[in-house]
mmCIF file of N, CA and C in Angstrom:
data_model
loop_
_atom_site.group_PDB
_atom_site.id
_atom_site.type_symbol
_atom_site.label_atom_id
_atom_site.label_comp_id
_atom_site.label_asym_id
_atom_site.label_seq_id
_atom_site.Cartn_x
_atom_site.Cartn_y
_atom_site.Cartn_z
ATOM 1 N N MET A 1 0.812 -1.191 0.000
ATOM 2 C CA MET A 1 0.000 0.000 0.000
ATOM 3 C C MET A 1 0.855 1.254 0.000
ATOM 4 N N PHE A 2 1.886 1.287 0.822
ATOM 5 C CA PHE A 2 2.712 2.477 0.906
ATOM 6 C C PHE A 2 3.686 2.491 -0.259
ATOM 7 N N GLY A 3 3.946 3.649 -0.787
ATOM 8 C CA GLY A 3 4.873 3.768 -1.902
ATOM 9 C C GLY A 3 4.216 3.607 -3.252
ATOM 10 N N ARG A 4 2.953 3.291 -3.269
ATOM 11 C CA ARG A 4 2.215 3.170 -4.528
ATOM 12 C C ARG A 4 1.284 4.355 -4.676
ATOM 13 N N ASP A 5 0.664 4.440 -5.825
ATOM 14 C CA ASP A 5 -0.284 5.525 -6.061
ATOM 15 C C ASP A 5 -1.683 5.125 -5.592
ATOM 16 N N GLY A 6 -1.780 4.622 -4.378
ATOM 17 C CA GLY A 6 -3.065 4.232 -3.821
ATOM 18 C C GLY A 6 -3.744 5.406 -3.157
ATOM 19 N N GLN A 7 -5.021 5.266 -2.964
ATOM 20 C CA GLN A 7 -5.779 6.312 -2.315
ATOM 21 C C GLN A 7 -6.132 5.876 -0.906
ATOM 22 N N VAL A 8 -6.549 6.827 -0.105
ATOM 23 C CA VAL A 8 -6.896 6.549 1.280
ATOM 24 C C VAL A 8 -8.059 5.570 1.347
ATOM 25 N N VAL A 9 -9.013 5.699 0.462
ATOM 26 C CA VAL A 9 -10.178 4.815 0.464
ATOM 27 C C VAL A 9 -9.751 3.376 0.186
ATOM 28 N N ASP A 10 -8.837 3.174 -0.739
ATOM 29 C CA ASP A 10 -8.345 1.829 -1.028
ATOM 30 C C ASP A 10 -7.691 1.224 0.207
ATOM 31 N N TYR A 11 -6.914 2.015 0.910
ATOM 32 C CA TYR A 11 -6.243 1.541 2.115
ATOM 33 C C TYR A 11 -7.268 1.171 3.189
ATOM 34 N N MET A 12 -8.267 2.035 3.391
ATOM 35 C CA MET A 12 -9.288 1.763 4.400
ATOM 36 C C MET A 12 -10.074 0.505 4.065
ATOM 37 N N LEU A 13 -10.407 0.315 2.809
ATOM 38 C CA LEU A 13 -11.144 -0.883 2.418
ATOM 39 C C LEU A 13 -10.297 -2.134 2.594
ATOM 40 N N ALA A 14 -9.022 -2.047 2.327
ATOM 41 C CA ALA A 14 -8.142 -3.195 2.541
ATOM 42 C C ALA A 14 -8.047 -3.521 4.031
ATOM 43 N N GLN A 15 -8.083 -2.507 4.887
ATOM 44 C CA GLN A 15 -7.996 -2.731 6.318
ATOM 45 C C GLN A 15 -9.215 -3.453 6.865
ATOM 46 N N CYS A 16 -10.350 -3.337 6.209
ATOM 47 C CA CYS A 16 -11.545 -4.067 6.655
ATOM 48 C C CYS A 16 -11.281 -5.571 6.639
ATOM 49 N N GLY A 17 -10.655 -6.066 5.600
ATOM 50 C CA GLY A 17 -10.319 -7.485 5.528
ATOM 51 C C GLY A 17 -9.291 -7.882 6.560
ATOM 52 N N VAL A 18 -8.334 -7.017 6.804
ATOM 53 C CA VAL A 18 -7.284 -7.295 7.786
ATOM 54 C C VAL A 18 -7.874 -7.342 9.194
ATOM 55 N N ILE A 19 -8.739 -6.404 9.522
ATOM 56 C CA ILE A 19 -9.369 -6.371 10.847
ATOM 57 C C ILE A 19 -10.191 -7.633 11.065
ATOM 58 N N ALA A 20 -10.965 -8.036 10.075
ATOM 59 C CA ALA A 20 -11.769 -9.255 10.186
ATOM 60 C C ALA A 20 -10.875 -10.480 10.371
ATOM 61 N N TYR A 21 -9.746 -10.513 9.690
ATOM 62 C CA TYR A 21 -8.825 -11.638 9.809
ATOM 63 C C TYR A 21 -8.246 -11.722 11.219
ATOM 64 N N TYR A 22 -7.842 -10.594 11.774
ATOM 65 C CA TYR A 22 -7.291 -10.593 13.122
ATOM 66 C C TYR A 22 -8.358 -10.889 14.168
ATOM 67 N N LEU A 23 -9.597 -10.480 13.941
ATOM 68 C CA LEU A 23 -10.672 -10.857 14.853
ATOM 69 C C LEU A 23 -10.859 -12.369 14.854
ATOM 70 N N ARG A 24 -10.771 -12.985 13.677
ATOM 71 C CA ARG A 24 -10.871 -14.440 13.597
ATOM 72 C C ARG A 24 -9.724 -15.100 14.348
ATOM 73 N N LEU A 25 -8.515 -14.549 14.227
ATOM 74 C CA LEU A 25 -7.363 -15.104 14.932
ATOM 75 C C LEU A 25 -7.516 -15.011 16.449
ATOM 76 N N CYS A 26 -8.282 -14.024 16.933
ATOM 77 C CA CYS A 26 -8.518 -13.927 18.377
ATOM 78 C C CYS A 26 -9.276 -15.138 18.902
ATOM 79 N N PHE A 27 -10.163 -15.684 18.087
ATOM 80 C CA PHE A 27 -10.988 -16.806 18.523
ATOM 81 C C PHE A 27 -10.459 -18.155 18.047
ATOM 82 N N TRP A 28 -9.779 -18.187 16.913
ATOM 83 C CA TRP A 28 -9.224 -19.416 16.380
ATOM 84 C C TRP A 28 -7.824 -19.112 15.845
ATOM 85 N N PRO A 29 -6.819 -19.178 16.706
ATOM 86 C CA PRO A 29 -5.474 -18.728 16.326
ATOM 87 C C PRO A 29 -4.680 -19.733 15.496
ATOM 88 N N HIS A 30 -5.158 -20.006 14.313
ATOM 89 C CA HIS A 30 -4.431 -20.914 13.419
ATOM 90 C C HIS A 30 -4.475 -20.342 12.022
ATOM 91 N N PRO A 31 -3.487 -20.179 11.315
ATOM 92 C CA PRO A 31 -2.073 -20.370 11.639
ATOM 93 C C PRO A 31 -1.500 -19.072 12.198
ATOM 94 N N LEU A 32 -0.650 -19.192 13.179
ATOM 95 C CA LEU A 32 0.039 -18.042 13.733
ATOM 96 C C LEU A 32 1.413 -17.950 13.085
ATOM 97 N N VAL A 33 1.636 -16.887 12.365
ATOM 98 C CA VAL A 33 2.925 -16.655 11.726
ATOM 99 C C VAL A 33 3.350 -15.217 12.010
ATOM 100 N N PHE A 34 4.588 -14.923 11.747
ATOM 101 C CA PHE A 34 5.121 -13.595 12.037
ATOM 102 C C PHE A 34 4.610 -12.546 11.055
ATOM 103 N N ASP A 35 4.550 -12.892 9.779
ATOM 104 C CA ASP A 35 4.150 -11.928 8.753
ATOM 105 C C ASP A 35 3.075 -12.558 7.875
ATOM 106 N N TYR A 36 1.903 -11.944 7.843
ATOM 107 C CA TYR A 36 0.790 -12.468 7.055
ATOM 108 C C TYR A 36 0.779 -11.948 5.626
ATOM 109 N N GLY A 37 1.668 -11.040 5.306
ATOM 110 C CA GLY A 37 1.724 -10.494 3.962
ATOM 111 C C GLY A 37 0.717 -9.381 3.766
ATOM 112 N N CYS A 38 0.545 -8.974 2.526
ATOM 113 C CA CYS A 38 -0.386 -7.898 2.188
ATOM 114 C C CYS A 38 -1.743 -8.457 1.813
ATOM 115 N N TYR A 39 -2.765 -7.774 2.255
ATOM 116 C CA TYR A 39 -4.120 -8.106 1.837
ATOM 117 C C TYR A 39 -4.542 -7.055 0.829
ATOM 118 N N GLU A 40 -4.750 -7.470 -0.399
ATOM 119 C CA GLU A 40 -5.185 -6.547 -1.440
ATOM 120 C C GLU A 40 -6.439 -7.096 -2.105
ATOM 121 N N PRO A 41 -7.593 -6.556 -1.753
ATOM 122 C CA PRO A 41 -8.838 -7.029 -2.371
ATOM 123 C C PRO A 41 -8.868 -6.681 -3.857
ATOM 124 N N GLN A 42 -9.437 -7.570 -4.623
ATOM 125 C CA GLN A 42 -9.505 -7.376 -6.059
ATOM 126 C C GLN A 42 -10.826 -6.759 -6.507
ATOM 127 N N THR A 43 -11.905 -7.128 -5.861
ATOM 128 C CA THR A 43 -13.225 -6.638 -6.273
ATOM 129 C C THR A 43 -13.995 -6.112 -5.061
ATOM 130 N N LEU A 44 -15.040 -5.370 -5.338
ATOM 131 C CA LEU A 44 -15.897 -4.860 -4.281
ATOM 132 C C LEU A 44 -16.614 -5.998 -3.566
ATOM 133 N N GLY A 45 -16.908 -7.063 -4.280
ATOM 134 C CA GLY A 45 -17.574 -8.217 -3.681
ATOM 135 C C GLY A 45 -16.747 -8.899 -2.610
ATOM 136 N N GLN A 46 -15.438 -8.774 -2.679
ATOM 137 C CA GLN A 46 -14.574 -9.353 -1.659
ATOM 138 C C GLN A 46 -14.545 -8.498 -0.397
ATOM 139 N N ILE A 47 -14.871 -7.240 -0.500
ATOM 140 C CA ILE A 47 -14.792 -6.313 0.623
ATOM 141 C C ILE A 47 -16.108 -6.234 1.384
ATOM 142 N N VAL A 48 -17.226 -6.375 0.699
ATOM 143 C CA VAL A 48 -18.550 -6.158 1.291
ATOM 144 C C VAL A 48 -18.784 -6.987 2.557
ATOM 145 N N PRO A 49 -18.465 -8.285 2.605
ATOM 146 C CA PRO A 49 -18.718 -9.031 3.851
ATOM 147 C C PRO A 49 -17.945 -8.479 5.047
ATOM 148 N N TYR A 50 -16.729 -8.013 4.820
ATOM 149 C CA TYR A 50 -15.921 -7.464 5.903
ATOM 150 C C TYR A 50 -16.479 -6.127 6.371
ATOM 151 N N VAL A 51 -16.935 -5.309 5.444
ATOM 152 C CA VAL A 51 -17.535 -4.018 5.801
ATOM 153 C C VAL A 51 -18.816 -4.237 6.604
ATOM 154 N N ILE A 52 -19.607 -5.228 6.214
ATOM 155 C CA ILE A 52 -20.840 -5.541 6.942
ATOM 156 C C ILE A 52 -20.509 -6.032 8.351
ATOM 157 N N LEU A 53 -19.503 -6.890 8.485
ATOM 158 C CA LEU A 53 -19.103 -7.401 9.791
ATOM 159 C C LEU A 53 -18.636 -6.273 10.702
ATOM 160 N N ILE A 54 -17.745 -5.442 10.228
ATOM 161 C CA ILE A 54 -17.210 -4.361 11.050
ATOM 162 C C ILE A 54 -18.287 -3.319 11.349
ATOM 163 N N GLY A 55 -19.126 -3.011 10.371
ATOM 164 C CA GLY A 55 -20.235 -2.082 10.604
ATOM 165 C C GLY A 55 -21.201 -2.621 11.641
ATOM 166 N N GLY A 56 -21.496 -3.916 11.579
ATOM 167 C CA GLY A 56 -22.374 -4.531 12.570
ATOM 168 C C GLY A 56 -21.792 -4.482 13.968
ATOM 169 N N LEU A 57 -20.484 -4.720 14.074
ATOM 170 C CA LEU A 57 -19.833 -4.627 15.379
ATOM 171 C C LEU A 57 -19.859 -3.200 15.919
ATOM 172 N N LEU A 58 -19.676 -2.225 15.049
ATOM 173 C CA LEU A 58 -19.742 -0.823 15.482
ATOM 174 C C LEU A 58 -21.147 -0.440 15.936
ATOM 175 N N VAL A 59 -22.160 -0.881 15.203
ATOM 176 C CA VAL A 59 -23.549 -0.600 15.578
ATOM 177 C C VAL A 59 -23.876 -1.267 16.911
ATOM 178 N N ALA A 60 -23.445 -2.510 17.085
ATOM 179 C CA ALA A 60 -23.698 -3.215 18.344
ATOM 180 C C ALA A 60 -23.014 -2.505 19.510
ATOM 181 N N THR A 61 -21.818 -1.997 19.295
ATOM 182 C CA THR A 61 -21.111 -1.268 20.347
ATOM 183 C C THR A 61 -21.846 0.005 20.729
ATOM 184 N N VAL A 62 -22.324 0.747 19.746
ATOM 185 C CA VAL A 62 -23.069 1.983 20.027
ATOM 186 C C VAL A 62 -24.354 1.670 20.777
ATOM 187 N N ILE A 63 -25.058 0.626 20.377
ATOM 188 C CA ILE A 63 -26.299 0.241 21.057
ATOM 189 C C ILE A 63 -26.001 -0.169 22.498
ATOM 190 N N MET A 64 -24.956 -0.954 22.682
ATOM 191 C CA MET A 64 -24.606 -1.380 24.037
ATOM 192 C C MET A 64 -24.160 -0.201 24.903
ATOM 193 N N LEU A 65 -23.454 0.754 24.321
ATOM 194 C CA LEU A 65 -23.058 1.942 25.087
ATOM 195 C C LEU A 65 -24.264 2.767 25.488
ATOM 196 N N ARG A 66 -25.272 2.768 24.648
ATOM 197 C CA ARG A 66 -26.484 3.546 24.934
ATOM 198 C C ARG A 66 -27.361 2.880 25.995
ATOM 199 N N TYR A 67 -27.609 1.569 25.840
ATOM 200 C CA TYR A 67 -28.581 0.905 26.691
ATOM 201 C C TYR A 67 -27.966 0.087 27.831
ATOM 202 N N GLN A 68 -26.798 -0.452 27.631
ATOM 203 C CA GLN A 68 -26.100 -1.222 28.645
ATOM 204 C C GLN A 68 -24.644 -0.784 28.677
ATOM 205 N N PRO A 69 -24.334 0.363 29.258
ATOM 206 C CA PRO A 69 -22.967 0.905 29.180
ATOM 207 C C PRO A 69 -21.883 -0.045 29.682
ATOM 208 N N TRP A 70 -22.196 -0.872 30.629
ATOM 209 C CA TRP A 70 -21.188 -1.801 31.161
ATOM 210 C C TRP A 70 -20.845 -2.879 30.137
ATOM 211 N N LEU A 71 -21.741 -3.186 29.191
ATOM 212 C CA LEU A 71 -21.455 -4.169 28.135
ATOM 213 C C LEU A 71 -20.715 -3.538 26.960
ATOM 214 N N GLY A 72 -20.962 -2.260 26.723
ATOM 215 C CA GLY A 72 -20.395 -1.611 25.551
ATOM 216 C C GLY A 72 -18.977 -1.117 25.718
ATOM 217 N N SER A 73 -18.511 -1.041 26.940
ATOM 218 C CA SER A 73 -17.163 -0.502 27.139
ATOM 219 C C SER A 73 -16.128 -1.588 27.334
#
């Protein structure tokens, strides 16, 4: 990503996949390696599930902060 003519939006969309991958590793840590390489999505269809997952987690956090603050923090 760095050193190329990429845009901020491309970087943010690529991070959605990376965040989802690391969340999965929190619950099922296989395979654990030092360097996972670059995640570069090819199509919008590859990004949409990750955006939905992260958006859902953000919405759930806001709801929990509003109605059950001890669960949301």
